Amino acid sequence: MAPNGAIGRSLWDQFPRNRYIQRLLQLCKRMQVCLDRSEVYRQWLYHPTQRTIYVWEPDLKSESLSFLVVIIAHELGHALDFDTHPELIDQTRERRWWEMPLEIEAAAFVNGFRLLKDLHIPFSLDHYIEMIDESIAVTVRDTIEREHLCCLLSKRRLSDALTCVS
Ligand SMILES: [Zn+2]
């Protein structure tokens, strides 16, 4: 990681100075997830063994804050998923790592929404679902409504658990 340190740091600085974006980036650091530039056109990616979010840098200037909030939360959702279920790393190893199965994509969106709530980032479930590809939006909504609404209302903070991840 050291040789990329300087590049990584400058990439951190490219993100908008928005408090919610910065809150998500702080969580990145707490989870010891690095950032690097994506070379896959218009794709953001999380690489589990490198613990790196690959950022499509032009989006930092051209996309809305809502888009950036959702995509960072989604990539951190992948990190949380792989940390919680390390067996998934083996299951996805045979695939090219930007071609994740739909259930893994859905799980990352579910986790991402939980992270937004945990970080007190105001984002309605309706707005969140609108920003997700139709192919998995229904699954994501159903899972959140079925399994996580009670968690979202509880006092337990997910980030308390995350600080132990390293
Ligand atoms: Zn994903």
Short mmCIF file of N, CA and C and ligand atoms in Angstrom, two decimals:
data_model
loop_
_atom_site.label_atom_id
_atom_site.label_comp_id
_atom_site.label_asym_id
_atom_site.label_seq_id
_atom_site.Cartn_x
_atom_site.Cartn_y
_atom_site.Cartn_z
N MET A 1 0.82 -1.21 0.00
CA MET A 1 0.00 0.00 0.00
C MET A 1 0.85 1.26 0.00
N ALA A 2 2.05 1.17 0.55
CA ALA A 2 2.85 2.39 0.73
C ALA A 2 3.11 3.15 -0.57
N PRO A 3 3.46 2.45 -1.67
CA PRO A 3 3.76 3.22 -2.89
C PRO A 3 2.57 4.03 -3.39
N ASN A 4 1.37 3.58 -3.06
CA ASN A 4 0.18 4.30 -3.52
C ASN A 4 -0.27 5.37 -2.54
N GLY A 5 0.43 5.48 -1.45
CA GLY A 5 -0.03 6.37 -0.39
C GLY A 5 -0.29 7.79 -0.86
N ALA A 6 0.69 8.34 -1.58
CA ALA A 6 0.55 9.74 -2.00
C ALA A 6 -0.61 9.90 -2.97
N ILE A 7 -0.72 8.95 -3.91
CA ILE A 7 -1.82 9.00 -4.88
C ILE A 7 -3.14 8.86 -4.14
N GLY A 8 -3.19 7.89 -3.23
CA GLY A 8 -4.42 7.65 -2.49
C GLY A 8 -4.86 8.88 -1.74
N ARG A 9 -3.90 9.57 -1.11
CA ARG A 9 -4.27 10.74 -0.33
C ARG A 9 -4.82 11.83 -1.23
N SER A 10 -4.23 12.01 -2.39
CA SER A 10 -4.74 13.09 -3.25
C SER A 10 -6.14 12.74 -3.76
N LEU A 11 -6.39 11.45 -3.94
CA LEU A 11 -7.74 11.06 -4.36
C LEU A 11 -8.77 11.39 -3.27
N TRP A 12 -8.41 11.16 -2.02
CA TRP A 12 -9.31 11.53 -0.91
C TRP A 12 -9.71 13.00 -1.03
N ASP A 13 -8.74 13.82 -1.41
CA ASP A 13 -8.99 15.26 -1.45
C ASP A 13 -9.85 15.69 -2.64
N GLN A 14 -10.06 14.79 -3.59
CA GLN A 14 -10.88 15.13 -4.77
C GLN A 14 -12.38 15.09 -4.45
N PHE A 15 -12.74 14.46 -3.33
CA PHE A 15 -14.17 14.34 -3.01
C PHE A 15 -14.73 15.68 -2.56
N PRO A 16 -16.02 15.92 -2.82
CA PRO A 16 -16.63 17.19 -2.39
C PRO A 16 -16.52 17.39 -0.88
N ARG A 17 -16.38 18.65 -0.50
CA ARG A 17 -16.30 19.01 0.93
C ARG A 17 -17.70 19.04 1.52
N ASN A 18 -18.37 17.94 1.41
CA ASN A 18 -19.72 17.83 1.94
C ASN A 18 -19.65 16.98 3.20
N ARG A 19 -20.36 17.38 4.25
CA ARG A 19 -20.14 16.70 5.52
C ARG A 19 -20.55 15.24 5.49
N TYR A 20 -21.56 14.93 4.67
CA TYR A 20 -21.99 13.53 4.63
C TYR A 20 -20.99 12.67 3.86
N ILE A 21 -20.49 13.24 2.77
CA ILE A 21 -19.44 12.52 2.02
C ILE A 21 -18.22 12.31 2.94
N GLN A 22 -17.86 13.36 3.64
CA GLN A 22 -16.68 13.26 4.51
C GLN A 22 -16.90 12.25 5.64
N ARG A 23 -18.14 12.18 6.12
CA ARG A 23 -18.46 11.20 7.16
C ARG A 23 -18.24 9.77 6.64
N LEU A 24 -18.66 9.55 5.40
CA LEU A 24 -18.45 8.23 4.78
C LEU A 24 -16.95 7.95 4.57
N LEU A 25 -16.21 8.98 4.18
CA LEU A 25 -14.77 8.76 3.98
C LEU A 25 -14.06 8.47 5.30
N GLN A 26 -14.55 9.11 6.38
CA GLN A 26 -13.97 8.80 7.69
C GLN A 26 -14.22 7.35 8.06
N LEU A 27 -15.41 6.85 7.71
CA LEU A 27 -15.71 5.45 7.98
C LEU A 27 -14.77 4.54 7.15
N CYS A 28 -14.52 4.94 5.91
CA CYS A 28 -13.54 4.22 5.07
C CYS A 28 -12.23 4.05 5.83
N LYS A 29 -11.77 5.16 6.38
CA LYS A 29 -10.48 5.12 7.08
C LYS A 29 -10.57 4.23 8.32
N ARG A 30 -11.67 4.35 9.05
CA ARG A 30 -11.83 3.51 10.25
C ARG A 30 -11.84 2.03 9.88
N MET A 31 -12.40 1.72 8.71
CA MET A 31 -12.44 0.31 8.27
C MET A 31 -11.16 -0.09 7.56
N GLN A 32 -10.23 0.83 7.48
CA GLN A 32 -8.94 0.58 6.82
C GLN A 32 -9.15 0.13 5.37
N VAL A 33 -10.06 0.83 4.72
CA VAL A 33 -10.30 0.62 3.30
C VAL A 33 -9.60 1.75 2.53
N CYS A 34 -8.80 1.37 1.54
CA CYS A 34 -8.06 2.36 0.74
C CYS A 34 -8.89 2.81 -0.46
N LEU A 35 -8.45 3.89 -1.06
CA LEU A 35 -9.04 4.36 -2.32
C LEU A 35 -7.98 4.33 -3.41
N ASP A 36 -8.42 4.01 -4.60
CA ASP A 36 -7.52 4.14 -5.75
C ASP A 36 -8.39 4.45 -6.97
N ARG A 37 -7.75 4.80 -8.07
CA ARG A 37 -8.51 5.17 -9.26
C ARG A 37 -8.91 3.94 -10.04
N SER A 38 -10.17 3.88 -10.44
CA SER A 38 -10.67 2.77 -11.25
C SER A 38 -10.21 2.96 -12.69
N GLU A 39 -9.82 1.86 -13.30
CA GLU A 39 -9.47 1.91 -14.72
C GLU A 39 -10.55 1.25 -15.57
N VAL A 40 -11.64 0.86 -14.94
CA VAL A 40 -12.76 0.27 -15.67
C VAL A 40 -13.76 1.40 -15.92
N TYR A 41 -14.03 1.65 -17.20
CA TYR A 41 -14.80 2.83 -17.59
C TYR A 41 -16.10 2.98 -16.79
N ARG A 42 -16.23 4.09 -16.11
CA ARG A 42 -17.42 4.48 -15.35
C ARG A 42 -17.79 3.51 -14.23
N GLN A 43 -16.85 2.66 -13.83
CA GLN A 43 -17.17 1.68 -12.78
C GLN A 43 -16.46 2.01 -11.47
N TRP A 44 -17.22 1.91 -10.41
CA TRP A 44 -16.65 1.90 -9.06
C TRP A 44 -16.63 0.44 -8.63
N LEU A 45 -15.60 0.05 -7.93
CA LEU A 45 -15.44 -1.36 -7.58
C LEU A 45 -14.84 -1.48 -6.19
N TYR A 46 -15.18 -2.56 -5.51
CA TYR A 46 -14.49 -2.87 -4.26
C TYR A 46 -13.73 -4.17 -4.44
N HIS A 47 -12.46 -4.14 -4.10
CA HIS A 47 -11.64 -5.35 -4.19
C HIS A 47 -11.37 -5.86 -2.77
N PRO A 48 -11.93 -7.04 -2.44
CA PRO A 48 -11.90 -7.47 -1.04
C PRO A 48 -10.51 -7.80 -0.50
N THR A 49 -9.64 -8.43 -1.28
CA THR A 49 -8.34 -8.77 -0.69
C THR A 49 -7.40 -7.56 -0.66
N GLN A 50 -7.63 -6.64 -1.57
CA GLN A 50 -6.82 -5.40 -1.53
C GLN A 50 -7.42 -4.36 -0.58
N ARG A 51 -8.62 -4.63 -0.07
CA ARG A 51 -9.36 -3.67 0.77
C ARG A 51 -9.33 -2.28 0.13
N THR A 52 -9.68 -2.25 -1.13
CA THR A 52 -9.60 -0.98 -1.87
C THR A 52 -10.89 -0.72 -2.63
N ILE A 53 -11.37 0.51 -2.50
CA ILE A 53 -12.45 0.99 -3.36
C ILE A 53 -11.80 1.68 -4.56
N TYR A 54 -12.13 1.17 -5.74
CA TYR A 54 -11.64 1.80 -6.97
C TYR A 54 -12.69 2.80 -7.44
N VAL A 55 -12.28 4.05 -7.49
CA VAL A 55 -13.17 5.19 -7.72
C VAL A 55 -13.09 5.61 -9.18
N TRP A 56 -14.26 5.78 -9.83
CA TRP A 56 -14.25 6.37 -11.17
C TRP A 56 -14.16 7.88 -10.99
N GLU A 57 -12.96 8.39 -11.10
CA GLU A 57 -12.67 9.75 -10.64
C GLU A 57 -13.53 10.84 -11.30
N PRO A 58 -13.82 10.74 -12.63
CA PRO A 58 -14.64 11.82 -13.22
C PRO A 58 -15.97 12.03 -12.52
N ASP A 59 -16.52 10.97 -11.89
CA ASP A 59 -17.79 11.12 -11.18
C ASP A 59 -17.70 12.12 -10.03
N LEU A 60 -16.51 12.30 -9.48
CA LEU A 60 -16.37 13.20 -8.33
C LEU A 60 -16.69 14.64 -8.72
N LYS A 61 -16.51 14.95 -10.00
CA LYS A 61 -16.80 16.30 -10.48
C LYS A 61 -18.18 16.39 -11.14
N SER A 62 -18.63 15.29 -11.75
CA SER A 62 -19.81 15.39 -12.62
C SER A 62 -21.10 14.87 -11.99
N GLU A 63 -20.97 14.03 -10.96
CA GLU A 63 -22.19 13.42 -10.41
C GLU A 63 -22.72 14.20 -9.21
N SER A 64 -24.00 13.95 -8.90
CA SER A 64 -24.64 14.64 -7.77
C SER A 64 -24.10 14.11 -6.44
N LEU A 65 -24.31 14.91 -5.40
CA LEU A 65 -23.92 14.46 -4.06
C LEU A 65 -24.67 13.19 -3.68
N SER A 66 -25.94 13.10 -4.07
CA SER A 66 -26.73 11.91 -3.75
C SER A 66 -26.09 10.67 -4.37
N PHE A 67 -25.70 10.80 -5.63
CA PHE A 67 -25.05 9.67 -6.30
C PHE A 67 -23.81 9.26 -5.53
N LEU A 68 -23.00 10.24 -5.15
CA LEU A 68 -21.73 9.91 -4.49
C LEU A 68 -21.98 9.27 -3.13
N VAL A 69 -22.96 9.79 -2.40
CA VAL A 69 -23.28 9.19 -1.10
C VAL A 69 -23.67 7.73 -1.28
N VAL A 70 -24.54 7.47 -2.26
CA VAL A 70 -25.03 6.10 -2.44
C VAL A 70 -23.89 5.18 -2.90
N ILE A 71 -23.06 5.66 -3.78
CA ILE A 71 -22.04 4.74 -4.31
C ILE A 71 -20.95 4.47 -3.28
N ILE A 72 -20.60 5.47 -2.49
CA ILE A 72 -19.59 5.20 -1.45
C ILE A 72 -20.18 4.23 -0.42
N ALA A 73 -21.43 4.50 -0.03
CA ALA A 73 -22.09 3.60 0.93
C ALA A 73 -22.16 2.18 0.37
N HIS A 74 -22.45 2.07 -0.92
CA HIS A 74 -22.53 0.75 -1.56
C HIS A 74 -21.18 0.03 -1.49
N GLU A 75 -20.12 0.74 -1.83
CA GLU A 75 -18.80 0.09 -1.84
C GLU A 75 -18.39 -0.29 -0.42
N LEU A 76 -18.70 0.57 0.55
CA LEU A 76 -18.42 0.21 1.94
C LEU A 76 -19.31 -0.95 2.38
N GLY A 77 -20.50 -1.01 1.79
CA GLY A 77 -21.39 -2.15 2.05
C GLY A 77 -20.76 -3.46 1.60
N HIS A 78 -20.06 -3.42 0.46
CA HIS A 78 -19.31 -4.60 0.02
C HIS A 78 -18.23 -4.95 1.05
N ALA A 79 -17.51 -3.93 1.51
CA ALA A 79 -16.42 -4.19 2.47
C ALA A 79 -16.98 -4.87 3.72
N LEU A 80 -18.10 -4.34 4.18
CA LEU A 80 -18.73 -4.92 5.38
C LEU A 80 -19.18 -6.36 5.12
N ASP A 81 -19.73 -6.59 3.94
CA ASP A 81 -20.22 -7.93 3.56
C ASP A 81 -19.06 -8.93 3.54
N PHE A 82 -17.95 -8.55 2.91
CA PHE A 82 -16.81 -9.46 2.82
C PHE A 82 -16.15 -9.65 4.19
N ASP A 83 -16.17 -8.60 5.02
CA ASP A 83 -15.59 -8.75 6.36
C ASP A 83 -16.44 -9.70 7.21
N THR A 84 -17.76 -9.60 7.02
CA THR A 84 -18.67 -10.42 7.81
C THR A 84 -18.74 -11.85 7.26
N HIS A 85 -18.57 -11.98 5.96
CA HIS A 85 -18.67 -13.31 5.31
C HIS A 85 -17.43 -13.56 4.45
N PRO A 86 -16.30 -13.83 5.11
CA PRO A 86 -15.05 -14.00 4.34
C PRO A 86 -15.13 -15.14 3.32
N GLU A 87 -16.04 -16.09 3.53
CA GLU A 87 -16.17 -17.20 2.58
C GLU A 87 -16.59 -16.69 1.19
N LEU A 88 -17.20 -15.51 1.15
CA LEU A 88 -17.60 -14.95 -0.15
C LEU A 88 -16.39 -14.62 -1.02
N ILE A 89 -15.27 -14.36 -0.38
CA ILE A 89 -14.07 -14.02 -1.17
C ILE A 89 -13.70 -15.20 -2.05
N ASP A 90 -13.75 -16.41 -1.48
CA ASP A 90 -13.46 -17.61 -2.28
C ASP A 90 -14.51 -17.82 -3.35
N GLN A 91 -15.77 -17.59 -2.98
CA GLN A 91 -16.85 -17.83 -3.94
C GLN A 91 -16.77 -16.90 -5.15
N THR A 92 -16.19 -15.75 -4.96
CA THR A 92 -16.16 -14.79 -6.07
C THR A 92 -14.80 -14.75 -6.75
N ARG A 93 -13.85 -15.55 -6.25
CA ARG A 93 -12.48 -15.48 -6.77
C ARG A 93 -12.40 -15.86 -8.26
N GLU A 94 -13.25 -16.81 -8.66
CA GLU A 94 -13.19 -17.30 -10.04
C GLU A 94 -13.78 -16.29 -11.03
N ARG A 95 -14.49 -15.33 -10.50
CA ARG A 95 -15.09 -14.33 -11.40
C ARG A 95 -14.12 -13.19 -11.58
N ARG A 96 -14.29 -12.49 -12.71
CA ARG A 96 -13.60 -11.22 -12.78
C ARG A 96 -14.22 -10.34 -11.70
N TRP A 97 -13.38 -9.64 -10.96
CA TRP A 97 -13.85 -9.10 -9.69
C TRP A 97 -14.79 -7.92 -9.85
N TRP A 98 -15.02 -7.45 -11.08
CA TRP A 98 -16.04 -6.40 -11.23
C TRP A 98 -17.38 -7.01 -11.67
N GLU A 99 -17.41 -8.35 -11.79
CA GLU A 99 -18.66 -9.00 -12.15
C GLU A 99 -19.22 -9.77 -10.96
N MET A 100 -19.72 -9.04 -10.00
CA MET A 100 -20.24 -9.67 -8.80
C MET A 100 -21.64 -10.21 -9.06
N PRO A 101 -21.98 -11.36 -8.43
CA PRO A 101 -23.35 -11.86 -8.56
C PRO A 101 -24.36 -10.85 -8.02
N LEU A 102 -25.58 -10.91 -8.53
CA LEU A 102 -26.60 -9.94 -8.13
C LEU A 102 -26.86 -9.96 -6.63
N GLU A 103 -26.80 -11.16 -6.02
CA GLU A 103 -27.11 -11.20 -4.58
C GLU A 103 -26.04 -10.48 -3.77
N ILE A 104 -24.82 -10.48 -4.28
CA ILE A 104 -23.75 -9.75 -3.58
C ILE A 104 -23.94 -8.25 -3.77
N GLU A 105 -24.37 -7.86 -4.98
CA GLU A 105 -24.68 -6.44 -5.21
C GLU A 105 -25.82 -5.99 -4.30
N ALA A 106 -26.86 -6.82 -4.20
CA ALA A 106 -28.00 -6.46 -3.36
C ALA A 106 -27.57 -6.34 -1.90
N ALA A 107 -26.77 -7.28 -1.43
CA ALA A 107 -26.32 -7.24 -0.03
C ALA A 107 -25.52 -5.96 0.24
N ALA A 108 -24.72 -5.54 -0.73
CA ALA A 108 -23.93 -4.31 -0.54
C ALA A 108 -24.84 -3.09 -0.43
N PHE A 109 -25.94 -3.08 -1.21
CA PHE A 109 -26.88 -1.95 -1.10
C PHE A 109 -27.63 -1.98 0.23
N VAL A 110 -27.98 -3.17 0.69
CA VAL A 110 -28.65 -3.27 1.99
C VAL A 110 -27.71 -2.76 3.08
N ASN A 111 -26.48 -3.25 3.08
CA ASN A 111 -25.50 -2.78 4.06
C ASN A 111 -25.26 -1.28 3.94
N GLY A 112 -25.21 -0.81 2.70
CA GLY A 112 -24.96 0.61 2.47
C GLY A 112 -26.04 1.48 3.10
N PHE A 113 -27.28 1.04 2.99
CA PHE A 113 -28.37 1.82 3.59
C PHE A 113 -28.25 1.81 5.12
N ARG A 114 -27.90 0.66 5.67
CA ARG A 114 -27.70 0.59 7.13
C ARG A 114 -26.58 1.54 7.56
N LEU A 115 -25.52 1.61 6.77
CA LEU A 115 -24.41 2.51 7.11
C LEU A 115 -24.87 3.97 7.09
N LEU A 116 -25.69 4.33 6.10
CA LEU A 116 -26.18 5.71 6.05
C LEU A 116 -26.97 6.05 7.30
N LYS A 117 -27.83 5.12 7.71
CA LYS A 117 -28.63 5.36 8.92
C LYS A 117 -27.71 5.46 10.13
N ASP A 118 -26.74 4.58 10.18
CA ASP A 118 -25.83 4.53 11.33
C ASP A 118 -25.02 5.80 11.44
N LEU A 119 -24.68 6.38 10.29
CA LEU A 119 -23.87 7.61 10.28
C LEU A 119 -24.76 8.86 10.33
N HIS A 120 -26.07 8.65 10.52
CA HIS A 120 -27.01 9.78 10.60
C HIS A 120 -26.95 10.64 9.34
N ILE A 121 -26.84 9.98 8.21
CA ILE A 121 -26.88 10.68 6.92
C ILE A 121 -28.32 10.61 6.43
N PRO A 122 -28.98 11.78 6.30
CA PRO A 122 -30.41 11.77 5.97
C PRO A 122 -30.63 11.33 4.52
N PHE A 123 -31.25 10.20 4.36
CA PHE A 123 -31.50 9.66 3.03
C PHE A 123 -32.69 8.73 3.16
N SER A 124 -33.79 9.05 2.46
CA SER A 124 -34.97 8.21 2.63
C SER A 124 -34.80 6.90 1.88
N LEU A 125 -35.49 5.88 2.34
CA LEU A 125 -35.43 4.59 1.65
C LEU A 125 -35.94 4.74 0.21
N ASP A 126 -37.00 5.55 0.03
CA ASP A 126 -37.54 5.75 -1.33
C ASP A 126 -36.49 6.35 -2.27
N HIS A 127 -35.81 7.38 -1.77
CA HIS A 127 -34.79 8.04 -2.59
C HIS A 127 -33.65 7.07 -2.90
N TYR A 128 -33.27 6.31 -1.89
CA TYR A 128 -32.18 5.33 -2.05
C TYR A 128 -32.54 4.31 -3.12
N ILE A 129 -33.76 3.78 -3.03
CA ILE A 129 -34.19 2.74 -3.97
C ILE A 129 -34.25 3.29 -5.40
N GLU A 130 -34.66 4.57 -5.52
CA GLU A 130 -34.72 5.18 -6.85
C GLU A 130 -33.37 5.18 -7.55
N MET A 131 -32.31 5.20 -6.76
CA MET A 131 -30.97 5.33 -7.35
C MET A 131 -30.33 3.98 -7.66
N ILE A 132 -31.07 2.91 -7.40
CA ILE A 132 -30.53 1.56 -7.59
C ILE A 132 -31.09 0.96 -8.86
N ASP A 133 -30.26 0.21 -9.56
CA ASP A 133 -30.69 -0.44 -10.80
C ASP A 133 -31.95 -1.28 -10.55
N GLU A 134 -32.88 -1.16 -11.51
CA GLU A 134 -34.17 -1.85 -11.36
C GLU A 134 -34.03 -3.34 -11.12
N SER A 135 -32.96 -3.93 -11.66
CA SER A 135 -32.83 -5.38 -11.58
C SER A 135 -32.72 -5.87 -10.13
N ILE A 136 -32.24 -5.01 -9.22
CA ILE A 136 -32.13 -5.47 -7.83
C ILE A 136 -32.86 -4.56 -6.84
N ALA A 137 -33.46 -3.48 -7.32
CA ALA A 137 -34.08 -2.52 -6.41
C ALA A 137 -35.16 -3.18 -5.53
N VAL A 138 -35.98 -4.05 -6.13
CA VAL A 138 -37.05 -4.67 -5.36
C VAL A 138 -36.48 -5.57 -4.25
N THR A 139 -35.44 -6.33 -4.61
CA THR A 139 -34.80 -7.20 -3.62
C THR A 139 -34.24 -6.39 -2.45
N VAL A 140 -33.59 -5.27 -2.80
CA VAL A 140 -32.98 -4.44 -1.77
C VAL A 140 -34.05 -3.88 -0.84
N ARG A 141 -35.13 -3.34 -1.43
CA ARG A 141 -36.20 -2.78 -0.60
C ARG A 141 -36.82 -3.86 0.30
N ASP A 142 -37.12 -5.00 -0.31
CA ASP A 142 -37.75 -6.08 0.47
C ASP A 142 -36.86 -6.49 1.64
N THR A 143 -35.57 -6.62 1.37
CA THR A 143 -34.66 -7.08 2.43
C THR A 143 -34.58 -6.05 3.56
N ILE A 144 -34.46 -4.78 3.18
CA ILE A 144 -34.38 -3.74 4.22
C ILE A 144 -35.67 -3.72 5.03
N GLU A 145 -36.82 -3.76 4.33
CA GLU A 145 -38.09 -3.67 5.06
C GLU A 145 -38.33 -4.91 5.92
N ARG A 146 -37.87 -6.07 5.42
CA ARG A 146 -38.14 -7.31 6.14
C ARG A 146 -37.17 -7.52 7.31
N GLU A 147 -35.90 -7.20 7.07
CA GLU A 147 -34.88 -7.63 8.04
C GLU A 147 -34.26 -6.50 8.85
N HIS A 148 -34.36 -5.28 8.36
CA HIS A 148 -33.52 -4.26 8.98
C HIS A 148 -34.24 -3.05 9.54
N LEU A 149 -35.53 -2.93 9.31
CA LEU A 149 -36.19 -1.73 9.83
C LEU A 149 -36.06 -1.65 11.34
N CYS A 150 -36.16 -2.79 12.02
CA CYS A 150 -36.06 -2.74 13.48
C CYS A 150 -34.66 -2.32 13.90
N CYS A 151 -33.64 -2.79 13.16
CA CYS A 151 -32.26 -2.38 13.48
C CYS A 151 -32.10 -0.88 13.32
N LEU A 152 -32.73 -0.36 12.26
CA LEU A 152 -32.57 1.07 11.98
C LEU A 152 -33.17 1.91 13.09
N LEU A 153 -34.16 1.33 13.76
CA LEU A 153 -34.82 2.08 14.82
C LEU A 153 -34.15 1.87 16.18
N SER A 154 -33.26 0.90 16.26
CA SER A 154 -32.66 0.60 17.56
C SER A 154 -31.50 1.54 17.84
N LYS A 155 -31.04 1.51 19.06
CA LYS A 155 -29.96 2.40 19.45
C LYS A 155 -28.59 1.83 19.09
N ARG A 156 -28.55 0.54 18.78
CA ARG A 156 -27.26 -0.09 18.53
C ARG A 156 -26.62 0.53 17.29
N ARG A 157 -25.38 0.90 17.43
CA ARG A 157 -24.70 1.54 16.31
C ARG A 157 -23.81 0.54 15.60
N LEU A 158 -24.06 0.42 14.29
CA LEU A 158 -23.27 -0.51 13.49
C LEU A 158 -21.79 -0.13 13.51
N SER A 159 -21.52 1.17 13.53
CA SER A 159 -20.12 1.60 13.45
C SER A 159 -19.34 1.21 14.71
N ASP A 160 -20.03 0.99 15.83
CA ASP A 160 -19.33 0.50 17.00
C ASP A 160 -18.71 -0.86 16.71
N ALA A 161 -19.47 -1.68 15.97
CA ALA A 161 -18.95 -2.99 15.58
C ALA A 161 -17.82 -2.82 14.56
N LEU A 162 -17.98 -1.84 13.68
CA LEU A 162 -17.00 -1.68 12.61
C LEU A 162 -15.63 -1.27 13.14
N THR A 163 -15.60 -0.56 14.25
CA THR A 163 -14.31 -0.13 14.75
C THR A 163 -13.46 -1.33 15.18
N CYS A 164 -14.10 -2.48 15.37
CA CYS A 164 -13.37 -3.69 15.77
C CYS A 164 -12.92 -4.50 14.57
N VAL A 165 -13.30 -4.09 13.39
CA VAL A 165 -13.06 -4.92 12.21
C VAL A 165 -11.59 -5.19 11.98
N SER A 166 -10.76 -4.16 12.16
CA SER A 166 -9.33 -4.35 11.89
C SER A 166 -8.76 -5.37 12.85
ZN ZN B 1 -21.23 -3.39 -6.09
#
